[in-house]
Coordinates of C-alpha atoms in Angstrom, one line a residue:
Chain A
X1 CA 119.5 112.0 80.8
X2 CA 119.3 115.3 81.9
X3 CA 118.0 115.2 85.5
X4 CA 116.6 117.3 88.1
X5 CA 118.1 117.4 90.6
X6 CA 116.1 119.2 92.5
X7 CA 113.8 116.2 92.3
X8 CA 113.2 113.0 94.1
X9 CA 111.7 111.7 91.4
X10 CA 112.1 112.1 87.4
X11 CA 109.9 110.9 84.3
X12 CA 110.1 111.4 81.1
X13 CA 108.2 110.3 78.3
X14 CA 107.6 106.9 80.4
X15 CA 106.1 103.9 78.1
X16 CA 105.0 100.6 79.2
X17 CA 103.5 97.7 76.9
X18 CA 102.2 94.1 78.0
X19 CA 101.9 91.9 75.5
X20 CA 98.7 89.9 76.8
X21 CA 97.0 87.3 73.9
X22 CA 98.5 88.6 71.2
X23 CA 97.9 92.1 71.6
X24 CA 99.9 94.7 73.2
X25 CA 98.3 96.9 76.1
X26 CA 99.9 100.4 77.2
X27 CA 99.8 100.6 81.0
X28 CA 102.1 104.1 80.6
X29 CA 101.7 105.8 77.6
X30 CA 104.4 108.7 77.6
X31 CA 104.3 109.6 80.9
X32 CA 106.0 112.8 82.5
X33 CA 105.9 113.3 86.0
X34 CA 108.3 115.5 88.5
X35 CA 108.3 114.5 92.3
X36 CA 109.8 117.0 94.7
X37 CA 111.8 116.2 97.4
X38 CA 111.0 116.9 100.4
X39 CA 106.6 116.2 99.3
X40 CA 104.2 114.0 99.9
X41 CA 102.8 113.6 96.4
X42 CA 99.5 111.5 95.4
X43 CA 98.7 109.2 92.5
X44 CA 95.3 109.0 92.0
X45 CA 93.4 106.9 89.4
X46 CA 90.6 104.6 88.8
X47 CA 91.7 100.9 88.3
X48 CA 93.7 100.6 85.2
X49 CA 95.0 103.9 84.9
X50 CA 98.9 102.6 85.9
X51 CA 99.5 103.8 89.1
X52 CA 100.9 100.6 90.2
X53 CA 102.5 100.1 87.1
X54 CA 104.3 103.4 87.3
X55 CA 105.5 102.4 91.2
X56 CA 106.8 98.8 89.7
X57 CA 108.4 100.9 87.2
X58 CA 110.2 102.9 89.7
X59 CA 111.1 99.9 91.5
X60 CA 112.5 97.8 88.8
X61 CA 110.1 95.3 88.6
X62 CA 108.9 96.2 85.1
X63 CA 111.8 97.5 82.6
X64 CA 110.5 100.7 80.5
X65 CA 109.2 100.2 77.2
X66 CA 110.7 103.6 76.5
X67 CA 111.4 106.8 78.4
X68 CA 113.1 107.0 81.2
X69 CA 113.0 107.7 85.3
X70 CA 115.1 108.4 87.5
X71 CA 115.4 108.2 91.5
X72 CA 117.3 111.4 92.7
X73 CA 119.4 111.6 89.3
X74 CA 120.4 107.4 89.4
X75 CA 118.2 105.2 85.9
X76 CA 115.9 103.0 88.1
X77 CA 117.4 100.2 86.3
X78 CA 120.2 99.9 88.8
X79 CA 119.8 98.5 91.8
X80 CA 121.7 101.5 93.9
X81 CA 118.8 103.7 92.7
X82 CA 116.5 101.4 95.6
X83 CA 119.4 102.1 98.2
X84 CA 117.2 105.2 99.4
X85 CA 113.7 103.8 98.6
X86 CA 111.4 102.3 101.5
X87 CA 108.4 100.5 99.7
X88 CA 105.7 99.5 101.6
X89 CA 103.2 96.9 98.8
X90 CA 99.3 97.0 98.6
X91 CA 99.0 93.6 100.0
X92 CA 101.8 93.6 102.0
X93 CA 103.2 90.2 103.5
X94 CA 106.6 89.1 104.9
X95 CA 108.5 86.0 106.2
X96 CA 105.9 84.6 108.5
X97 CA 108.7 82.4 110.3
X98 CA 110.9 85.1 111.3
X99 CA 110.1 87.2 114.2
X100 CA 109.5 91.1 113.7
X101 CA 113.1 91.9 115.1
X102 CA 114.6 89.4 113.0
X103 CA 112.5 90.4 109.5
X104 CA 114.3 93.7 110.7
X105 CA 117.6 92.7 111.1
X106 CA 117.4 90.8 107.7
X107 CA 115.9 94.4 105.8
X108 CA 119.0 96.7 107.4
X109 CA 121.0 94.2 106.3
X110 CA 120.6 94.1 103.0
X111 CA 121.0 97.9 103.2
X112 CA 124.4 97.4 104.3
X113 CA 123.5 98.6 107.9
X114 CA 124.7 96.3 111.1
X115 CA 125.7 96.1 114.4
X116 CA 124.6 98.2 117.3
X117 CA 123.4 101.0 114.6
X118 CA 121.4 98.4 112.8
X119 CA 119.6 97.2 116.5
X120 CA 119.3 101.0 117.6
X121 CA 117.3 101.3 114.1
X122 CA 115.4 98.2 114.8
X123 CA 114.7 99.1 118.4
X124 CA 113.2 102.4 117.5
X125 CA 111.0 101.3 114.4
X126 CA 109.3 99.0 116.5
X127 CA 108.7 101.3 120.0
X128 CA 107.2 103.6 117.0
X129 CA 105.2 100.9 115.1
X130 CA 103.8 99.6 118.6
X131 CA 105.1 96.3 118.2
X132 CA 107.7 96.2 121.0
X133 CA 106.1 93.7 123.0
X134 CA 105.8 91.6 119.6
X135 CA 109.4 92.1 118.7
X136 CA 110.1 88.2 119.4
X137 CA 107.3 86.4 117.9
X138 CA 107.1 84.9 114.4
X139 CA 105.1 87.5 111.9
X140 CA 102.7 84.1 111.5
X141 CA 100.9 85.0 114.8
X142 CA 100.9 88.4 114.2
X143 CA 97.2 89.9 113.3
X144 CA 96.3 91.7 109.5
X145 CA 97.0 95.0 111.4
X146 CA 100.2 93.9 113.2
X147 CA 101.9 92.0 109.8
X148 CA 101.0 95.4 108.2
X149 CA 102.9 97.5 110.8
X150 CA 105.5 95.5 110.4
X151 CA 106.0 95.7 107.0
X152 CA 105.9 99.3 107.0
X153 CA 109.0 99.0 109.9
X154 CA 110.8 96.9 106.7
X155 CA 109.5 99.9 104.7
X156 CA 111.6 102.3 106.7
X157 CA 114.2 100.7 108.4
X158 CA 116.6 102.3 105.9
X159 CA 115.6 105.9 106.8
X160 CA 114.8 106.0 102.9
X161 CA 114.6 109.3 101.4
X162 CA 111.9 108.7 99.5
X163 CA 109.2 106.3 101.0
X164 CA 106.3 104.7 98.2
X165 CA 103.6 103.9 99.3
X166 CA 100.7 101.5 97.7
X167 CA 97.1 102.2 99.0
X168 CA 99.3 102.3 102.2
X169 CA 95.4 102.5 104.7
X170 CA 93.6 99.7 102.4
X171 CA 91.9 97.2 105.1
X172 CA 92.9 99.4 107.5
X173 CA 90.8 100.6 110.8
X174 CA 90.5 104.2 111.6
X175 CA 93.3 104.0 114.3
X176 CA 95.5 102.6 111.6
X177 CA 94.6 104.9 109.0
X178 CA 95.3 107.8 111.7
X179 CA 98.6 106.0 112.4
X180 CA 99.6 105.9 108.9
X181 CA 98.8 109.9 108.2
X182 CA 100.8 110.7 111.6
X183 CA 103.9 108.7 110.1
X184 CA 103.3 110.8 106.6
X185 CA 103.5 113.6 108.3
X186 CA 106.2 112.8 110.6
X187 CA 108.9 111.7 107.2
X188 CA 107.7 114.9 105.2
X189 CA 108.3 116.8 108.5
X190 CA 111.8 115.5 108.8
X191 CA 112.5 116.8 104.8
X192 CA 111.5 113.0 103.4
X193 CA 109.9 112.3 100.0
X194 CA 106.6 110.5 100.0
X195 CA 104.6 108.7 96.8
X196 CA 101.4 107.5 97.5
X197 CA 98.8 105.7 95.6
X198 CA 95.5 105.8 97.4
X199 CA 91.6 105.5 96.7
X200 CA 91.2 107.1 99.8
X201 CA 90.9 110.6 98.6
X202 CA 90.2 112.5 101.9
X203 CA 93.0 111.3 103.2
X204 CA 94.9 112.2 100.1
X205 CA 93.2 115.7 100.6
X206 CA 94.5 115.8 104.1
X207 CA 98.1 114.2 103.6
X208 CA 99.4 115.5 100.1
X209 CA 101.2 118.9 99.1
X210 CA 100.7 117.8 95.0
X211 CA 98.5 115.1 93.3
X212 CA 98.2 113.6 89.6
X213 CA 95.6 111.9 88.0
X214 CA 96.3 109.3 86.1
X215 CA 94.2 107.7 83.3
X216 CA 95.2 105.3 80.8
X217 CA 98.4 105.7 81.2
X218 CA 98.8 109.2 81.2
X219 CA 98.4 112.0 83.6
X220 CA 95.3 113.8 82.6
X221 CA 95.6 116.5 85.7
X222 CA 97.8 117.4 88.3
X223 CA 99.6 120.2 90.4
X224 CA 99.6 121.5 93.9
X225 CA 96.6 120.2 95.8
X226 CA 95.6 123.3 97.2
X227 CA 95.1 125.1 93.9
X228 CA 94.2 121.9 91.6
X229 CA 91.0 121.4 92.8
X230 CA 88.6 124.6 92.3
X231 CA 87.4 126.2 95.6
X232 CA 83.8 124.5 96.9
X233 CA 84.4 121.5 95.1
X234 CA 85.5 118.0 96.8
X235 CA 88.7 116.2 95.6
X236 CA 86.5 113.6 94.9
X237 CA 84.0 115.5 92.5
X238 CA 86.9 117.3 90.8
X239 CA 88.0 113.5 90.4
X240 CA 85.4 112.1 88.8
X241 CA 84.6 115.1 86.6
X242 CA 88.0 115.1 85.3
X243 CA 88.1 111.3 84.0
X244 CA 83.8 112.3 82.6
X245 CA 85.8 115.1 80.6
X246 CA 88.6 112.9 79.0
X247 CA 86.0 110.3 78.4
X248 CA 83.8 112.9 76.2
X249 CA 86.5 114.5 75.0
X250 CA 87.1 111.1 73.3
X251 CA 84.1 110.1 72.5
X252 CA 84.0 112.9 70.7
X253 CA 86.8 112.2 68.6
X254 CA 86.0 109.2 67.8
X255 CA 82.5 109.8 67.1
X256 CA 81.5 106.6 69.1
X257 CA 79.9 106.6 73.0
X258 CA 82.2 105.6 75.3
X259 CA 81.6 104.9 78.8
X260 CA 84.7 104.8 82.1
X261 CA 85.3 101.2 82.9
Chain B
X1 CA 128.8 88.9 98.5
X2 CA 127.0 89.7 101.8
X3 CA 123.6 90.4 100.7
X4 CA 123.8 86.9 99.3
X5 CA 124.6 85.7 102.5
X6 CA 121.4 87.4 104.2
X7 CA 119.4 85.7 101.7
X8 CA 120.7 82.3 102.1
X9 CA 119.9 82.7 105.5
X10 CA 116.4 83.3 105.0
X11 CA 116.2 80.2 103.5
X12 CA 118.0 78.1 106.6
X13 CA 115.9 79.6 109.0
X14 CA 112.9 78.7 106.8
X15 CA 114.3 75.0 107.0
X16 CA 114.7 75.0 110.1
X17 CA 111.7 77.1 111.5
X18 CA 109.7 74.7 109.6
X19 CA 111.4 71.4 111.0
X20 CA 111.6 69.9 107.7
X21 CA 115.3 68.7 108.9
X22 CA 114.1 67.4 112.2
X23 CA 111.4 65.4 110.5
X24 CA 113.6 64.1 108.1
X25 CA 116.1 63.2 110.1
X26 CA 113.7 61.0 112.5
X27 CA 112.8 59.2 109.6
X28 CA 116.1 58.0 107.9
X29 CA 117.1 57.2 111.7
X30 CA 113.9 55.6 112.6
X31 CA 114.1 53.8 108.7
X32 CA 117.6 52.6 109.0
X33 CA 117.5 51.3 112.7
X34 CA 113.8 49.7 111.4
X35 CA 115.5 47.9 108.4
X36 CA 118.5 47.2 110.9
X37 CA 116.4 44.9 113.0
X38 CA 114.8 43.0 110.1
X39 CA 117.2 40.2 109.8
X40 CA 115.7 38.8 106.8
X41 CA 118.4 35.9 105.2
X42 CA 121.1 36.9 107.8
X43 CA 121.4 40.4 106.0
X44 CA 121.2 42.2 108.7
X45 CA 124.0 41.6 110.1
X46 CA 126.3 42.1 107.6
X47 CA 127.8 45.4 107.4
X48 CA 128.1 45.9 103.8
X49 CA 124.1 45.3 103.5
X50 CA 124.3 48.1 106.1
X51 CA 126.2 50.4 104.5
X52 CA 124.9 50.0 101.1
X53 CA 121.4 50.9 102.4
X54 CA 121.9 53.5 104.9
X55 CA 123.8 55.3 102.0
X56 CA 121.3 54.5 99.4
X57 CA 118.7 56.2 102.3
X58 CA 121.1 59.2 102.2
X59 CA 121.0 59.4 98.4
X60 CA 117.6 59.3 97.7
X61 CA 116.7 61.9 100.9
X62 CA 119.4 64.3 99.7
X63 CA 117.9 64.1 96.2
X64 CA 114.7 64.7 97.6
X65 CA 115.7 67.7 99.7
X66 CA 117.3 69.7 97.0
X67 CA 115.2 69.7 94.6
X68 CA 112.0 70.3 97.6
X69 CA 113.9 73.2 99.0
X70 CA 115.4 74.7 95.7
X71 CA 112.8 74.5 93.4
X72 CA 109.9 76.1 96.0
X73 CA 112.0 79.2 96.5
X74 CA 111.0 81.8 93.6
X75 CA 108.0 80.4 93.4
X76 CA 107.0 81.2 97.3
X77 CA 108.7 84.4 97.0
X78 CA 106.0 85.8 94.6
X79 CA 103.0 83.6 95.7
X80 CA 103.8 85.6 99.5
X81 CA 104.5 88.5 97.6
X82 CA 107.8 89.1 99.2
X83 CA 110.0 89.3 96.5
X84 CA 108.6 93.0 95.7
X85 CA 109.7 94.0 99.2
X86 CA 112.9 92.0 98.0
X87 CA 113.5 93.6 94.9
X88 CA 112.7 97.1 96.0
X89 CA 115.9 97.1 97.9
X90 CA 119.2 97.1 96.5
X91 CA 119.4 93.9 95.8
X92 CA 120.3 92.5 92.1
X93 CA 118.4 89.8 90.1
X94 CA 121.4 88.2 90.0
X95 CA 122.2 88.7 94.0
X96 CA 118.5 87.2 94.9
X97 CA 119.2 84.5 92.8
X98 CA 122.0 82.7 94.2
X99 CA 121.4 83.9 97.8
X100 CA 118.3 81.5 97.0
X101 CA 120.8 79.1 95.5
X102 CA 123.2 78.8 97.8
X103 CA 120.5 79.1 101.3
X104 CA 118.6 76.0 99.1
X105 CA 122.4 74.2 98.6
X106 CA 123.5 74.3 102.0
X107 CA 120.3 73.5 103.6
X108 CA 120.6 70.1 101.5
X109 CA 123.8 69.5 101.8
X110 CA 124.0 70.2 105.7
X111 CA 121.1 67.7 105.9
X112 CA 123.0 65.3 103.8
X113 CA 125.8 65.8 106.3
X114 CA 123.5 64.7 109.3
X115 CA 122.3 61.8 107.5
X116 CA 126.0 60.1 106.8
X117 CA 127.2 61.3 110.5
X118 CA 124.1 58.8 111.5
X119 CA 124.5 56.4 109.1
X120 CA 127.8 56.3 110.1
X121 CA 126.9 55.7 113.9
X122 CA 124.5 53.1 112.9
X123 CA 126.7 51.2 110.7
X124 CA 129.7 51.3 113.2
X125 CA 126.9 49.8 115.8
X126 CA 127.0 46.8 113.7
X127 CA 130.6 46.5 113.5
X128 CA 131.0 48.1 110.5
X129 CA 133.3 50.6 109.6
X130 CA 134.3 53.1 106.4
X131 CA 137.6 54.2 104.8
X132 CA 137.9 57.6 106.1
X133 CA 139.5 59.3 103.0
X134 CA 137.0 57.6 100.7
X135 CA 134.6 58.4 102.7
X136 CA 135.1 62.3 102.6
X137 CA 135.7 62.5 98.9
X138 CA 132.5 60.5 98.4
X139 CA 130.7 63.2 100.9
X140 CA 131.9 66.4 98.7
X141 CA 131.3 64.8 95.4
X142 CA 128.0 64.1 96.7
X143 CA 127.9 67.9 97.9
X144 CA 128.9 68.8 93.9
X145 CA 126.0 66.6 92.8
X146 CA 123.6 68.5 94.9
X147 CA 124.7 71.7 94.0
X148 CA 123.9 71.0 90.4
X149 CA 120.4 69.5 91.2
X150 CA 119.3 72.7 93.1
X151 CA 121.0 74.9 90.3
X152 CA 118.5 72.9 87.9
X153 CA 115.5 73.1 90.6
X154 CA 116.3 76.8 90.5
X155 CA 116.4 77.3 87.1
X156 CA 113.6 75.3 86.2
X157 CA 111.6 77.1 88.9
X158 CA 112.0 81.1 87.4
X159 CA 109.6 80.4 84.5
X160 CA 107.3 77.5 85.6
X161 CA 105.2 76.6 88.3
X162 CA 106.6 75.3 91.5
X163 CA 105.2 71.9 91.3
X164 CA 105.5 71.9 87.3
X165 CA 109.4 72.3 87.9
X166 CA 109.3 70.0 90.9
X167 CA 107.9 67.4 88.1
X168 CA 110.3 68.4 85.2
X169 CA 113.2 68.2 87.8
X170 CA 112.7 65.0 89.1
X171 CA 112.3 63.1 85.6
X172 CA 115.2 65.2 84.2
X173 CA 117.5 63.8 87.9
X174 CA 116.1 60.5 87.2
X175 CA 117.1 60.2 83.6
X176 CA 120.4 61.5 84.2
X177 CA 121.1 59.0 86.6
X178 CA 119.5 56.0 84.3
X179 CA 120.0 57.5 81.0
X180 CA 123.3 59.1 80.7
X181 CA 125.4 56.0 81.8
X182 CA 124.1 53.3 79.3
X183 CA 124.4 55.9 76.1
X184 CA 127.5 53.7 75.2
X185 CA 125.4 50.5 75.3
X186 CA 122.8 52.0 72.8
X187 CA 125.3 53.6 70.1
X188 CA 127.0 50.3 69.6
X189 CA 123.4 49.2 68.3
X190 CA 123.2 52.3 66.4
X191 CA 124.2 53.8 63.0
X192 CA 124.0 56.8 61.2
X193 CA 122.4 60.1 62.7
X194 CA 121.1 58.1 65.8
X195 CA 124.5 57.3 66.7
X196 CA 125.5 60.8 65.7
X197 CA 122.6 61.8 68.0
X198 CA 123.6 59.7 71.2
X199 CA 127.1 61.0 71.0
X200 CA 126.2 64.4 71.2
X201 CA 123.6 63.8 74.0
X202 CA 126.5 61.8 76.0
X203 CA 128.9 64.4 75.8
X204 CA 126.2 67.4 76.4
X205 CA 124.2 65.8 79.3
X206 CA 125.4 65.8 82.9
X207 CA 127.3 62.7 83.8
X208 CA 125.8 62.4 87.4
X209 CA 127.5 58.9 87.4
X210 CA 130.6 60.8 88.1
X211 CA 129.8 62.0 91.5
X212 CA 128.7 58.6 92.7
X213 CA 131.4 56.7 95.0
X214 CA 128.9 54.9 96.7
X215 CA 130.1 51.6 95.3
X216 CA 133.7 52.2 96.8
X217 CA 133.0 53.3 99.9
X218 CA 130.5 50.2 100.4
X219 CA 133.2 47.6 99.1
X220 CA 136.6 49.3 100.9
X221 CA 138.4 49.6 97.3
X222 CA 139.6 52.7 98.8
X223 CA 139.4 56.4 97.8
X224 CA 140.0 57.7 93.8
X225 CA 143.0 59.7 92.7
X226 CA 142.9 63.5 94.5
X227 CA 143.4 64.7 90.5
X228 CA 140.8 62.9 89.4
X229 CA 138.4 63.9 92.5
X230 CA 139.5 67.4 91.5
X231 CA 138.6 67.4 88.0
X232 CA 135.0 65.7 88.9
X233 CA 134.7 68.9 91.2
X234 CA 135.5 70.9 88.3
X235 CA 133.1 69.6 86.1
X236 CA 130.3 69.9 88.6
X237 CA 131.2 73.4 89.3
X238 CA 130.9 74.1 85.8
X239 CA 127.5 72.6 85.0
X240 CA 126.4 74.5 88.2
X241 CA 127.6 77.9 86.9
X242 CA 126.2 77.1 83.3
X243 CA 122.8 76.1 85.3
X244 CA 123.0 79.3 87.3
X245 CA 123.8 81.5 84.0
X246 CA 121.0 80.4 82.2
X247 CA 118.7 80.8 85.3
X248 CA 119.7 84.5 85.4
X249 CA 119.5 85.2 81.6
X250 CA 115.6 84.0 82.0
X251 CA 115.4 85.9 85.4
X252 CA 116.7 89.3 85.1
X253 CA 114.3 91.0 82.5
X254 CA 111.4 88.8 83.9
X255 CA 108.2 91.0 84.9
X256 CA 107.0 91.6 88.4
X257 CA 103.6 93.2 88.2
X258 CA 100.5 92.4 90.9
X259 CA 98.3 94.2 88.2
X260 CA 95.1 92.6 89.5
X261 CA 93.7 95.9 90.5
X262 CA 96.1 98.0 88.4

């Protein structure tokens, strides 16, 4: 495939079908999509549209139907292509009998770090993630907000070069969702790539350099954030009003009323 | 080679976090020493009613234990939602799949280990005792054995339910055990495509029989031929690699998708 490799992130023509009771469903329906490097880049999308989807896709839990993506230049059908991704879930959950510096340990190592360069990592992911004190107790007496942290410290432990990021704030309090856009800022700061897939859309407005809109599958709208939405409008109005206009412009074509799930 | 390592070891410190050993192991000592102090018909005090029970203990524990820890593995991994986290690292289908084998081998085979070192003890606190190369063939074939139970608990456990492959694994053990050895008994009543059929199935099926040297060890006859104890190794590796092949054919193209919301 021809890549660029000025990107962190590469789709084209991306297709994915579930076969669910005998019919088949697109999630992706010939999806292109660029990611810089060095942006933080939001997927937004009502439920249904694929963001998640598209994520798995990217992290080889769902082959391609067709198309292709790649992770700077390597098919995210080989493993190496993960060697520089940090992925932090929606719902994220770990090892509850292993204590945070050990659910550490045990991520570096299966990114081929160790040693003293491996506990330096560890050491400083968890001063940063506040859970110092907590290093040596079992993630099962950790709280919602802690086991989330946590997570996020397996998330980055690599230093990946292009962090994803599921709803990322969901359940979270405001201190957390303020930790979360300081650490955002912090990797693109430091020249890192960052997905994100958020309902939160002022914190999108506030965190992202591009977004894309995703509906059915496809992305209906998308760009730089500070020229995609018109000036005087909310993110969230230009949001809605962009899924209203694919839903009449269908309707339309079909000649039938149809109404956004 | 070494990321299968790290996942192994997720799966000992899970087994032993958890105490399932500990608990285990209380209850085959606290069961033997029990039984031990029943002297029902002078039993008791014969070493050979000793032996034959403490290994028979060990047996049916080690068969518990692998297919328990084996065939839970996959299963917890996506019920936790850990294997995303997992599989968004560099880490191959193939890679997570025998780390999980191997951690869930070990961790039944280690037990097993414990339970003949007391068994053992106990035994040789009645005045009995055990032939020592016989003994250490029995323990490895035994290993073998356990390695193909949690390579079918394993396998089982990628496409079905955790207790639905617990079930099919247990009646599948069973019948190898019960079934397998008496095929010979049934073709001679036979004819025709049945006995056609019962050859096949005796030469497809697992011989589990194989790996059993209880009998020998009990009654002293002394250990089996190093060649043939070689080729019964063989065999069980084999079985084990065709167990773990087919468990990664069904594995790697298998979808991973929480698309509850999405």
């Amino acid at each position: 495939m021809a890549s660029n490799m000025s990107a962190a992130v590469d789709i084209q023509g991306l297709s994915v079908t579930f076969e669910r009771g005998g019919s088949s469903v697109a999630a992706l329906d010939r999806l292109d999509a660029v990611v810089p490097e060095g942006q933080v880049f939001g997927l937004l999308g009502p439920n249904g549209a694929g963001k998640t989807t598209l994520m798995h896709v990217l992290l080889g839990f769902v082959p391609p139907t067709a198309g292709q993506a790649a992770i700077f230049g390597t098919d995210v059908r080989r493993a190496i292509a993960r060697q520089r991704i940090g992925y932090l879930p929606e719902h994220p959950d770990t090892y509850r009998f292993l204590t945070a510096r050990e659910l550490l340990h045990t991520a570096g190592r299966l990114f081929g770090m160790r040693g003293p360069a491996l506990r330096a990592r560890s050491d400083a992911l968890l001063e940063r993630l506040d859970l110092t004190a907590a290093a040596n107790r079992p993630a099962g007496t950790f709280s919602r907000g802690m086991l989330q942290r946590v997570c996020l410290a397996q998330a980055l432990i690599n230093d990946p070069d292009l962090v994803i990021l599921d709803e990322p704030t969901g359940g979270m309090d405001p201190f957390g969702r303020l930790q979360i856009r300081a650490l955002i800022t912090e990797l693109k700061a430091r020249g890192k790539t960052v997905l994100l897939s958020s309902h939160e859309l002022s914190e999108v407005e506030m965190v992202c350099d591009s977004i894309a809109i995703l509906y059915k599958g496809r992305v209906i709208s998308g760009g730089p954030a500070a020229a995609l939405v018109p000036a005087g409008e909310s993110l969230e109005r230009f949001f809605i009003r962009t899924i209203e206009a694919v839903d009449a412009r269908a309707a339309a074509a079909s000649g039938k009323g149809g109404a956004h799930a | 080679m070494r990321k299968i390592l790290v996942i192994a070891g997720i799966v000992w410190m899970e087994m032993w976090r958890r105490k399932t050993l500990h608990v285990l192991g209380i209850l085959l000592a606290a069961t033997l020493l029990l039984l031990f102090s029943i002297n029902v018909s002078g039993l008791g005090r014969i070493p050979g009613y000793v032996k034959e029970t403490g290994l028979l203990l060990t047996w049916l524990l080690g068969w518990i234990l692998s297919i328990n820890i084996a065939v839970r593995q996959l299963p917890q991994e996506e019920k936790r939602g850990t294997v995303y986290a997992m599989l968004a690292r560099p880490v191959g289908r193939g890679e997570l799949l025998l780390g999980k084998w191997l951690g869930a081998w070990l961790a039944a085979t280690g037990a097993v280990l414990c339970f003949y070192v007391l068994t053992v003890l106990i035994v040789g606190g009645f005045g009995g005792r055990f032939g020592a190369v016989a003994l250490l063939q029995a323990v490895s074939l035994h290993g073998m054995l356990l390695a193909m139970i949690t390579a079918m608990a394993i396998a089982l456990s990628v496409r079905l339910t955790q207790e639905a492959a617990s079930a099919l694994c247990y009646i599948v053990t069973a019948a190898m055990f019960a079934f397998v050895p008496r095929i010979p008994e049934f073709v001679t009543t036979a004819a025709g495509w049945r006995e056609t059929a019962m050859l096949v199935l005796y030469t497809a099926l697992p011989h589990f029989e194989l790996f059993d040297m209880r009998r020998r060890v009990v009654h002293l006859h002394g250990p089996i031929r190093w060649t043939t104890w070689t080729l019964i190794l063989l065999y069980g590796a084999m079985i084990t690699a065709i167990l773990l092949i087919a468990a990664w054919l069904a594995f790697r193209n298998r979808h991973f998708s929480r698309t509850a919301k999405d």
